[in-house]
Amino acid sequence: MRHLARVAGGAAVLLAAATPRAQEPEPAAEEPAAAVASPGDAQAGGVEAAGEPEGAAAPAARASAPAQEPRPREAPAPASGDRGDLLPPGFRERVRVALGPLEIAPIALLALQAAPYVGEDALSQAGDSAERPGFRLRRVRAGLRGDVAGLVRFAISTELAGDDEGTARIHEAWAGVTAARAFEVIAGARTVPFSRSAMTGAGDGALAERPLAVRAIAPFTQVGIQAEGHFQDRAFSCHAGVYNAFQRSDQFYAGPSESLAPLGNRFEGIAVAGRVATEPQGSLGRTLQDVARSPFRLGVGADGFFSDGGARALYGASADVLVHAAGLHALGEVLWTGASPKAVPTQPIAQITSVSSLALVFEAGYMLIARRLGVSGRVEWIDPNLDIDDEGDNLVLTGGVSYHAYDDLVKAQLEYTHREELGGLSLSNDALLLQLQLSL
């Protein structure tokens, strides 16, 4: 009996020692690991425990798991002085006010030029940017543009730096009605569809001034009616217009007059103009420079005009190619124009015989820093009269650097222009030019 009691007592001791261990709670250190398990992990574990294949469990878990957004305190703080988010790329196209179906946007262009050096033979009538060192308020434009329910577009702007007296004049005033999808009829004072450089905005060039050849030949703003269409994201574009006949100075480099016909078409006849163009890879954008360093894109265009004026008949044609590729831009243009005086001119002119003019333009540049810093160069060959060799025959070389800020809202350009007379006298008419510009 004593032996049995000892055996029973030993068994009781062993049972008592084993029972508390089995009922002990899990260590406290392991509780946080269970607490931070994501709902997705828990659901995935449940599916796997139910015998579902792992490949099916994962999508179900991801679909039911709530998105884990970063906590506000974990968001990276903006760098000191970084204002990039205030004026992001494309903000200019979004600066507009909606008043029901009417949307209105501002037009503003302010350009101040400083010429530290100008050759002593420089002359504004010959197309030089300045005659003496100093400052020039090159452009001061203000106005509004807008549309009504996407059916009617319009723009009205004035030029406040048109001459030495600062007399205000209309720069553009037109309204267009959408006649069909991608097709529009426009009436008023607007840029004639001739020459890519002329049709590019004055503040959107790679250099401070358009090519001298373009300023001498293109008719720019005239009063009339035109139709235009852009199809398949500008894979094909066409323009055609009828205007008051163009007028121009006897001085070739003074260029055509931009007549707004405040008294009507008193002494002139009618002009017609047309253009066809293609940008097969998509729109090249509003600027000549490839400021965004975009993929390869190509634009090709050709145009012409004929003006049957009361004093002289004017006619011209041009063709252009523009390439954008990873920050590089390359532009080539050829321009030809002719003028024939009338036997009985309605206004006095000095021209007595027909004259033909030819010009070649090549420009190239590269954005060293996208939307920030670029360099550009341009070469022009100009012959105002193909029958005469004189100092009017020019080789014009221009090179410069441009700094862009806030999506081209502010731009600074520094450039040097050398004019070489290919016949006759050699003139001192080089210029160093700095331009500060605000464009909206």
GROMACS .gro file of C-alpha atoms in nm:
model
  440
    1MET     CA    1   0.000   0.000   0.000
    2ARG     CA    2   0.279   0.234   0.092
    3HIS     CA    3   0.435   0.166  -0.251
    4LEU     CA    4   0.107   0.241  -0.433
    5ALA     CA    5   0.065   0.566  -0.238
    6ARG     CA    6   0.414   0.679  -0.342
    7VAL     CA    7   0.340   0.600  -0.711
    8ALA     CA    8   0.007   0.790  -0.696
    9GLY     CA    9   0.171   1.085  -0.524
   10GLY     CA   10   0.445   1.103  -0.794
   11ALA     CA   11   0.186   1.097  -1.070
   12ALA     CA   12  -0.010   1.381  -0.904
   13VAL     CA   13   0.304   1.592  -0.879
   14LEU     CA   14   0.386   1.537  -1.249
   15LEU     CA   15   0.027   1.626  -1.352
   16ALA     CA   16   0.031   1.942  -1.141
   17ALA     CA   17   0.362   2.053  -1.295
   18ALA     CA   18   0.241   2.000  -1.652
   19THR     CA   19  -0.104   2.164  -1.622
   20PRO     CA   20   0.008   2.531  -1.542
   21ARG     CA   21   0.250   2.538  -1.841
   22ALA     CA   22  -0.028   2.450  -2.087
   23GLN     CA   23  -0.250   2.732  -1.953
   24GLU     CA   24   0.014   3.010  -1.948
   25PRO     CA   25  -0.075   3.316  -2.167
   26GLU     CA   26   0.143   3.412  -2.466
   27PRO     CA   27   0.429   3.642  -2.380
   28ALA     CA   28   0.331   4.011  -2.391
   29ALA     CA   29   0.613   4.088  -2.636
   30GLU     CA   30   0.433   3.896  -2.912
   31GLU     CA   31   0.104   4.095  -2.891
   32PRO     CA   32   0.217   4.401  -3.095
   33ALA     CA   33   0.318   4.181  -3.390
   34ALA     CA   34  -0.037   4.045  -3.404
   35ALA     CA   35  -0.184   4.394  -3.363
   36VAL     CA   36  -0.008   4.548  -3.670
   37ALA     CA   37  -0.099   4.270  -3.912
   38SER     CA   38  -0.282   4.428  -4.206
   39PRO     CA   39  -0.643   4.331  -4.287
   40GLY     CA   40  -0.521   4.199  -4.620
   41ASP     CA   41  -0.268   3.969  -4.450
   42ALA     CA   42  -0.534   3.839  -4.214
   43GLN     CA   43  -0.777   3.768  -4.496
   44ALA     CA   44  -0.508   3.601  -4.704
   45GLY     CA   45  -0.421   3.377  -4.410
   46GLY     CA   46  -0.787   3.283  -4.367
   47VAL     CA   47  -0.822   3.195  -4.735
   48GLU     CA   48  -0.509   2.985  -4.731
   49ALA     CA   49  -0.632   2.806  -4.416
   50ALA     CA   50  -0.954   2.724  -4.598
   51GLY     CA   51  -0.753   2.538  -4.857
   52GLU     CA   52  -0.778   2.801  -5.147
   53PRO     CA   53  -0.480   2.823  -5.385
   54GLU     CA   54  -0.237   3.105  -5.312
   55GLY     CA   55  -0.272   3.258  -5.659
   56ALA     CA   56  -0.643   3.321  -5.602
   57ALA     CA   57  -0.601   3.440  -5.248
   58ALA     CA   58  -0.367   3.733  -5.325
   59PRO     CA   59  -0.602   3.927  -5.561
   60ALA     CA   60  -0.892   3.884  -5.323
   61ALA     CA   61  -0.683   4.014  -5.037
   62ARG     CA   62  -0.562   4.316  -5.238
   63ALA     CA   63  -0.912   4.401  -5.358
   64SER     CA   64  -1.061   4.405  -5.009
   65ALA     CA   65  -0.768   4.575  -4.838
   66PRO     CA   66  -0.816   4.953  -4.791
   67ALA     CA   67  -0.557   5.182  -4.957
   68GLN     CA   68  -0.283   5.282  -4.718
   69GLU     CA   69  -0.223   5.653  -4.790
   70PRO     CA   70   0.083   5.815  -4.636
   71ARG     CA   71   0.018   6.010  -4.320
   72PRO     CA   72   0.033   6.388  -4.357
   73ARG     CA   73   0.328   6.414  -4.122
   74GLU     CA   74   0.521   6.170  -4.344
   75ALA     CA   75   0.479   6.380  -4.665
   76PRO     CA   76   0.807   6.537  -4.781
   77ALA     CA   77   0.831   6.904  -4.701
   78PRO     CA   78   0.879   7.139  -5.000
   79ALA     CA   79   1.227   7.274  -5.046
   80SER     CA   80   1.286   7.621  -4.915
   81GLY     CA   81   1.197   7.881  -5.178
   82ASP     CA   82   1.053   7.625  -5.423
   83ARG     CA   83   0.760   7.796  -5.600
   84GLY     CA   84   0.729   7.545  -5.883
   85ASP     CA   85   0.386   7.422  -5.765
   86LEU     CA   86   0.242   7.774  -5.780
   87LEU     CA   87   0.301   7.814  -6.155
   88PRO     CA   88   0.332   7.463  -6.305
   89PRO     CA   89   0.384   7.401  -6.678
   90GLY     CA   90   0.070   7.481  -6.874
   91PHE     CA   91  -0.068   7.724  -6.618
   92ARG     CA   92  -0.097   7.999  -6.881
   93GLU     CA   93  -0.360   7.799  -7.069
   94ARG     CA   94  -0.558   7.763  -6.744
   95VAL     CA   95  -0.562   8.134  -6.653
   96ARG     CA   96  -0.920   8.209  -6.746
   97VAL     CA   97  -1.246   8.317  -6.583
   98ALA     CA   98  -1.575   8.139  -6.650
   99LEU     CA   99  -1.896   8.340  -6.657
  100GLY     CA  100  -2.156   8.083  -6.747
  101PRO     CA  101  -2.086   7.972  -7.107
  102LEU     CA  102  -1.838   8.261  -7.153
  103GLU     CA  103  -1.469   8.207  -7.071
  104ILE     CA  104  -1.225   8.500  -7.075
  105ALA     CA  105  -0.845   8.502  -7.049
  106PRO     CA  106  -0.602   8.796  -7.037
  107ILE     CA  107  -0.356   8.895  -7.309
  108ALA     CA  108  -0.039   9.069  -7.188
  109LEU     CA  109   0.300   9.119  -7.349
  110LEU     CA  110   0.565   9.354  -7.212
  111ALA     CA  111   0.915   9.361  -7.364
  112LEU     CA  112   1.190   9.600  -7.257
  113GLN     CA  113   1.512   9.604  -7.461
  114ALA     CA  114   1.850   9.738  -7.358
  115ALA     CA  115   2.122   9.786  -7.620
  116PRO     CA  116   2.466   9.827  -7.457
  117TYR     CA  117   2.634   9.836  -7.798
  118VAL     CA  118   2.502   9.951  -8.138
  119GLY     CA  119   2.707  10.022  -8.450
  120GLU     CA  120   2.718  10.385  -8.563
  121ASP     CA  121   2.556  10.305  -8.902
  122ALA     CA  122   2.254  10.128  -8.755
  123LEU     CA  123   1.919  10.258  -8.883
  124SER     CA  124   1.568  10.155  -8.781
  125GLN     CA  125   1.438  10.195  -9.140
  126ALA     CA  126   1.694   9.933  -9.243
  127GLY     CA  127   1.554   9.686  -8.991
  128ASP     CA  128   1.808   9.738  -8.711
  129SER     CA  129   1.676   9.687  -8.359
  130ALA     CA  130   1.828  10.013  -8.232
  131GLU     CA  131   2.011  10.318  -8.365
  132ARG     CA  132   2.198  10.417  -8.048
  133PRO     CA  133   2.285  10.248  -7.718
  134GLY     CA  134   2.006  10.278  -7.463
  135PHE     CA  135   1.665  10.140  -7.373
  136ARG     CA  136   1.359  10.067  -7.585
  137LEU     CA  137   1.007   9.970  -7.485
  138ARG     CA  138   0.971   9.721  -7.767
  139ARG     CA  139   0.623   9.584  -7.701
  140VAL     CA  140   0.336   9.674  -7.469
  141ARG     CA  141   0.024   9.475  -7.547
  142ALA     CA  142  -0.292   9.422  -7.343
  143GLY     CA  143  -0.627   9.267  -7.419
  144LEU     CA  144  -0.867   8.979  -7.374
  145ARG     CA  145  -0.937   8.654  -7.553
  146GLY     CA  146  -1.214   8.406  -7.494
  147ASP     CA  147  -1.482   8.176  -7.625
  148VAL     CA  148  -1.853   8.118  -7.581
  149ALA     CA  149  -1.953   7.757  -7.523
  150GLY     CA  150  -1.674   7.644  -7.756
  151LEU     CA  151  -1.871   7.779  -8.053
  152VAL     CA  152  -1.738   8.135  -8.083
  153ARG     CA  153  -1.380   8.251  -8.020
  154PHE     CA  154  -1.258   8.609  -8.008
  155ALA     CA  155  -0.955   8.823  -7.924
  156ILE     CA  156  -0.908   9.198  -7.884
  157SER     CA  157  -0.572   9.353  -7.799
  158THR     CA  158  -0.396   9.687  -7.835
  159GLU     CA  159  -0.032   9.782  -7.895
  160LEU     CA  160   0.074  10.071  -7.672
  161ALA     CA  161   0.434  10.098  -7.798
  162GLY     CA  162   0.363  10.142  -8.168
  163ASP     CA  163   0.573  10.452  -8.230
  164ASP     CA  164   0.784  10.720  -8.061
  165GLU     CA  165   0.473  10.896  -7.930
  166GLY     CA  166   0.344  10.575  -7.771
  167THR     CA  167   0.016  10.605  -7.960
  168ALA     CA  168  -0.219  10.315  -7.890
  169ARG     CA  169  -0.337  10.115  -8.190
  170ILE     CA  170  -0.527   9.793  -8.245
  171HIS     CA  171  -0.302   9.490  -8.268
  172GLU     CA  172  -0.573   9.232  -8.331
  173ALA     CA  173  -0.952   9.231  -8.320
  174TRP     CA  174  -1.134   8.926  -8.451
  175ALA     CA  175  -1.410   8.677  -8.384
  176GLY     CA  176  -1.443   8.324  -8.517
  177VAL     CA  177  -1.742   8.092  -8.548
  178THR     CA  178  -1.707   7.716  -8.553
  179ALA     CA  179  -1.880   7.613  -8.874
  180ALA     CA  180  -1.808   7.240  -8.833
  181ARG     CA  181  -1.588   7.021  -8.620
  182ALA     CA  182  -1.227   7.149  -8.637
  183PHE     CA  183  -1.327   7.414  -8.894
  184GLU     CA  184  -1.366   7.785  -8.821
  185VAL     CA  185  -1.453   8.107  -9.005
  186ILE     CA  186  -1.283   8.419  -8.865
  187ALA     CA  187  -1.345   8.787  -8.942
  188GLY     CA  188  -1.154   9.097  -8.834
  189ALA     CA  189  -0.791   9.203  -8.800
  190ARG     CA  190  -0.569   8.897  -8.768
  191THR     CA  191  -0.230   8.763  -8.879
  192VAL     CA  192  -0.226   8.660  -9.245
  193PRO     CA  193  -0.134   8.288  -9.282
  194PHE     CA  194   0.210   8.342  -9.432
  195SER     CA  195   0.549   8.223  -9.290
  196ARG     CA  196   0.574   8.010  -8.976
  197SER     CA  197   0.793   8.271  -8.803
  198ALA     CA  198   0.538   8.546  -8.874
  199MET     CA  199   0.251   8.333  -8.740
  200THR     CA  200   0.441   8.249  -8.420
  201GLY     CA  201   0.363   8.488  -8.135
  202ALA     CA  202   0.602   8.779  -8.089
  203GLY     CA  203   0.688   8.655  -7.739
  204ASP     CA  204   0.730   8.289  -7.835
  205GLY     CA  205   1.047   8.304  -8.047
  206ALA     CA  206   1.386   8.162  -7.956
  207LEU     CA  207   1.547   8.503  -8.012
  208ALA     CA  208   1.422   8.850  -7.922
  209GLU     CA  209   1.324   8.945  -8.277
  210ARG     CA  210   1.178   8.751  -8.567
  211PRO     CA  211   1.414   8.701  -8.864
  212LEU     CA  212   1.489   9.025  -9.048
  213ALA     CA  213   1.379   8.863  -9.375
  214VAL     CA  214   1.038   8.774  -9.230
  215ARG     CA  215   0.985   9.127  -9.094
  216ALA     CA  216   1.064   9.264  -9.441
  217ILE     CA  217   0.836   9.031  -9.641
  218ALA     CA  218   0.542   8.900  -9.433
  219PRO     CA  219   0.218   9.105  -9.434
  220PHE     CA  220   0.140   9.026  -9.066
  221THR     CA  221  -0.192   9.172  -8.938
  222GLN     CA  222  -0.453   9.268  -9.200
  223VAL     CA  223  -0.831   9.311  -9.208
  224GLY     CA  224  -1.041   9.047  -9.379
  225ILE     CA  225  -1.217   8.712  -9.352
  226GLN     CA  226  -1.041   8.378  -9.334
  227ALA     CA  227  -1.128   8.014  -9.282
  228GLU     CA  228  -0.905   7.757  -9.118
  229GLY     CA  229  -0.923   7.393  -9.022
  230HIS     CA  230  -0.707   7.164  -8.808
  231PHE     CA  231  -0.762   6.791  -8.838
  232GLN     CA  232  -0.633   6.485  -8.651
  233ASP     CA  233  -0.434   6.682  -8.395
  234ARG     CA  234  -0.289   6.904  -8.670
  235ALA     CA  235  -0.185   6.616  -8.892
  236PHE     CA  236  -0.331   6.841  -9.160
  237SER     CA  237  -0.409   7.214  -9.137
  238CYS     CA  238  -0.532   7.458  -9.398
  239HIS     CA  239  -0.594   7.835  -9.409
  240ALA     CA  240  -0.749   8.059  -9.674
  241GLY     CA  241  -0.840   8.426  -9.650
  242VAL     CA  242  -0.950   8.740  -9.835
  243TYR     CA  243  -0.824   9.080  -9.715
  244ASN     CA  244  -0.784   9.441  -9.811
  245ALA     CA  245  -0.488   9.468 -10.046
  246PHE     CA  246  -0.150   9.496  -9.873
  247GLN     CA  247   0.060   9.810  -9.870
  248ARG     CA  248   0.436   9.833  -9.829
  249SER     CA  249   0.712  10.092  -9.813
  250ASP     CA  250   0.952  10.164 -10.097
  251GLN     CA  251   1.225  10.068  -9.847
  252PHE     CA  252   1.248   9.688  -9.851
  253TYR     CA  253   1.354   9.645  -9.488
  254ALA     CA  254   1.071   9.869  -9.360
  255GLY     CA  255   0.832   9.589  -9.458
  256PRO     CA  256   0.459   9.593  -9.537
  257SER     CA  257   0.219   9.822  -9.352
  258GLU     CA  258  -0.023   9.666  -9.107
  259SER     CA  259  -0.338   9.847  -9.221
  260LEU     CA  260  -0.645   9.821  -8.999
  261ALA     CA  261  -0.858  10.019  -9.248
  262PRO     CA  262  -1.023  10.264  -9.004
  263LEU     CA  263  -1.161  10.454  -9.307
  264GLY     CA  264  -1.224  10.145  -9.516
  265ASN     CA  265  -1.041  10.024  -9.825
  266ARG     CA  266  -1.001  10.369  -9.982
  267PHE     CA  267  -0.717  10.329 -10.235
  268GLU     CA  268  -0.641   9.958 -10.249
  269GLY     CA  269  -0.788   9.644 -10.401
  270ILE     CA  270  -0.819   9.289 -10.264
  271ALA     CA  271  -0.561   9.034 -10.145
  272VAL     CA  272  -0.588   8.658 -10.104
  273ALA     CA  273  -0.366   8.425  -9.903
  274GLY     CA  274  -0.353   8.054  -9.823
  275ARG     CA  275  -0.146   7.799  -9.633
  276VAL     CA  276  -0.130   7.422  -9.590
  277ALA     CA  277   0.072   7.252  -9.315
  278THR     CA  278   0.122   6.919  -9.144
  279GLU     CA  279   0.249   6.810  -8.802
  280PRO     CA  280   0.217   6.431  -8.834
  281GLN     CA  281   0.347   6.345  -8.485
  282GLY     CA  282   0.116   6.594  -8.312
  283SER     CA  283   0.119   6.963  -8.232
  284LEU     CA  284   0.459   7.130  -8.196
  285GLY     CA  285   0.319   7.377  -7.944
  286ARG     CA  286   0.319   7.754  -7.946
  287THR     CA  287   0.696   7.816  -7.913
  288LEU     CA  288   0.973   7.771  -8.168
  289GLN     CA  289   1.202   7.630  -7.898
  290ASP     CA  290   1.147   7.277  -7.771
  291VAL     CA  291   1.126   7.405  -7.414
  292ALA     CA  292   0.993   7.075  -7.271
  293ARG     CA  293   1.253   6.857  -7.449
  294SER     CA  294   0.979   6.656  -7.619
  295PRO     CA  295   1.004   6.345  -7.842
  296PHE     CA  296   1.074   6.391  -8.213
  297ARG     CA  297   0.814   6.603  -8.390
  298LEU     CA  298   0.809   6.754  -8.736
  299GLY     CA  299   0.617   7.039  -8.893
  300VAL     CA  300   0.611   7.133  -9.261
  301GLY     CA  301   0.421   7.418  -9.424
  302ALA     CA  302   0.385   7.614  -9.748
  303ASP     CA  303   0.190   7.930  -9.823
  304GLY     CA  304   0.145   8.219 -10.063
  305PHE     CA  305  -0.039   8.546 -10.122
  306PHE     CA  306  -0.140   8.777 -10.405
  307SER     CA  307  -0.237   9.140 -10.350
  308ASP     CA  308  -0.387   9.348 -10.631
  309GLY     CA  309  -0.333   9.692 -10.480
  310GLY     CA  310  -0.404  10.031 -10.628
  311ALA     CA  311  -0.036  10.134 -10.634
  312ARG     CA  312   0.141   9.801 -10.689
  313ALA     CA  313   0.072   9.432 -10.712
  314LEU     CA  314   0.242   9.226 -10.442
  315TYR     CA  315   0.289   8.850 -10.446
  316GLY     CA  316   0.488   8.607 -10.239
  317ALA     CA  317   0.543   8.246 -10.135
  318SER     CA  318   0.725   8.069  -9.855
  319ALA     CA  319   0.796   7.719  -9.724
  320ASP     CA  320   0.918   7.608  -9.384
  321VAL     CA  321   1.029   7.305  -9.184
  322LEU     CA  322   1.045   7.292  -8.801
  323VAL     CA  323   1.185   7.001  -8.599
  324HIS     CA  324   1.164   6.940  -8.224
  325ALA     CA  325   1.364   6.654  -8.068
  326ALA     CA  326   1.475   6.614  -7.705
  327GLY     CA  327   1.538   6.986  -7.653
  328LEU     CA  328   1.669   7.059  -8.003
  329HIS     CA  329   1.482   7.283  -8.244
  330ALA     CA  330   1.577   7.344  -8.606
  331LEU     CA  331   1.389   7.580  -8.837
  332GLY     CA  332   1.441   7.636  -9.207
  333GLU     CA  333   1.247   7.888  -9.419
  334VAL     CA  334   1.266   8.013  -9.775
  335LEU     CA  335   1.075   8.331  -9.865
  336TRP     CA  336   1.020   8.488 -10.206
  337THR     CA  337   0.828   8.803 -10.290
  338GLY     CA  338   0.773   9.033 -10.586
  339ALA     CA  339   0.629   9.379 -10.645
  340SER     CA  340   0.506   9.532 -10.973
  341PRO     CA  341   0.400   9.899 -10.986
  342LYS     CA  342   0.072   9.995 -11.150
  343ALA     CA  343   0.078  10.213 -11.463
  344VAL     CA  344  -0.146  10.467 -11.287
  345PRO     CA  345  -0.091  10.422 -10.911
  346THR     CA  346  -0.358  10.545 -10.672
  347GLN     CA  347  -0.086  10.668 -10.434
  348PRO     CA  348   0.260  10.813 -10.508
  349ILE     CA  349   0.541  10.554 -10.504
  350ALA     CA  350   0.908  10.561 -10.604
  351GLN     CA  351   0.910  10.214 -10.759
  352ILE     CA  352   0.914  10.219 -11.140
  353THR     CA  353   0.993   9.858 -11.232
  354SER     CA  354   0.916   9.508 -11.107
  355VAL     CA  355   1.138   9.377 -10.827
  356SER     CA  356   1.184   9.022 -10.697
  357SER     CA  357   1.333   8.942 -10.355
  358LEU     CA  358   1.459   8.617 -10.204
  359ALA     CA  359   1.561   8.517  -9.852
  360LEU     CA  360   1.680   8.201  -9.675
  361VAL     CA  361   1.658   8.152  -9.299
  362PHE     CA  362   1.805   7.876  -9.084
  363GLU     CA  363   1.779   7.867  -8.705
  364ALA     CA  364   1.878   7.605  -8.449
  365GLY     CA  365   1.895   7.585  -8.073
  366TYR     CA  366   1.903   7.355  -7.773
  367MET     CA  367   1.746   7.366  -7.427
  368LEU     CA  368   2.033   7.299  -7.188
  369ILE     CA  369   1.783   7.278  -6.901
  370ALA     CA  370   1.422   7.196  -6.986
  371ARG     CA  371   1.188   7.494  -6.946
  372ARG     CA  372   1.476   7.697  -6.803
  373LEU     CA  373   1.789   7.765  -7.012
  374GLY     CA  374   1.845   7.755  -7.387
  375VAL     CA  375   2.089   7.867  -7.656
  376SER     CA  376   2.001   7.954  -8.017
  377GLY     CA  377   2.165   8.073  -8.337
  378ARG     CA  378   2.031   8.199  -8.668
  379VAL     CA  379   2.169   8.264  -9.018
  380GLU     CA  380   1.989   8.471  -9.284
  381TRP     CA  381   2.076   8.537  -9.645
  382ILE     CA  382   1.871   8.823  -9.792
  383ASP     CA  383   1.866   8.968 -10.145
  384PRO     CA  384   1.609   9.250 -10.171
  385ASN     CA  385   1.656   9.282 -10.549
  386LEU     CA  386   1.775   8.982 -10.747
  387ASP     CA  387   1.877   9.209 -11.037
  388ILE     CA  388   2.112   9.436 -10.836
  389ASP     CA  389   2.410   9.370 -10.612
  390ASP     CA  390   2.442   9.639 -10.344
  391GLU     CA  391   2.470   9.689  -9.966
  392GLY     CA  392   2.107   9.577  -9.934
  393ASP     CA  393   2.226   9.219  -9.990
  394ASN     CA  394   2.286   9.097  -9.636
  395LEU     CA  395   2.420   8.802  -9.442
  396VAL     CA  396   2.277   8.830  -9.089
  397LEU     CA  397   2.417   8.619  -8.802
  398THR     CA  398   2.246   8.617  -8.461
  399GLY     CA  399   2.334   8.412  -8.154
  400GLY     CA  400   2.194   8.426  -7.804
  401VAL     CA  401   2.097   8.266  -7.476
  402SER     CA  402   1.754   8.266  -7.313
  403TYR     CA  403   1.645   8.210  -6.953
  404HIS     CA  404   1.285   8.104  -6.889
  405ALA     CA  405   1.087   8.115  -6.564
  406TYR     CA  406   0.734   8.017  -6.462
  407ASP     CA  407   0.635   7.846  -6.788
  408ASP     CA  408   0.764   8.136  -7.001
  409LEU     CA  409   0.571   8.395  -6.802
  410VAL     CA  410   0.907   8.567  -6.758
  411LYS     CA  411   1.193   8.540  -7.007
  412ALA     CA  412   1.533   8.707  -7.038
  413GLN     CA  413   1.730   8.698  -7.364
  414LEU     CA  414   2.081   8.816  -7.444
  415GLU     CA  415   2.196   8.812  -7.808
  416TYR     CA  416   2.441   8.959  -8.055
  417THR     CA  417   2.361   9.034  -8.421
  418HIS     CA  418   2.619   9.082  -8.696
  419ARG     CA  419   2.509   9.219  -9.036
  420GLU     CA  420   2.747   9.174  -9.325
  421GLU     CA  421   2.678   9.366  -9.647
  422LEU     CA  422   2.752   9.138  -9.944
  423GLY     CA  423   2.775   9.423 -10.196
  424GLY     CA  424   2.845   9.794 -10.193
  425LEU     CA  425   2.956   9.963  -9.871
  426SER     CA  426   3.032   9.775  -9.551
  427LEU     CA  427   2.836   9.928  -9.263
  428SER     CA  428   2.889   9.926  -8.888
  429ASN     CA  429   2.546   9.808  -8.776
  430ASP     CA  430   2.608   9.521  -8.532
  431ALA     CA  431   2.417   9.523  -8.202
  432LEU     CA  432   2.426   9.363  -7.857
  433LEU     CA  433   2.074   9.332  -7.718
  434LEU     CA  434   1.924   9.233  -7.382
  435GLN     CA  435   1.548   9.180  -7.363
  436LEU     CA  436   1.335   9.127  -7.052
  437GLN     CA  437   0.987   9.000  -7.127
  438LEU     CA  438   0.661   8.920  -6.951
  439SER     CA  439   0.413   8.724  -7.161
  440LEU     CA  440   0.067   8.595  -7.069
   0.00000   0.00000   0.00000
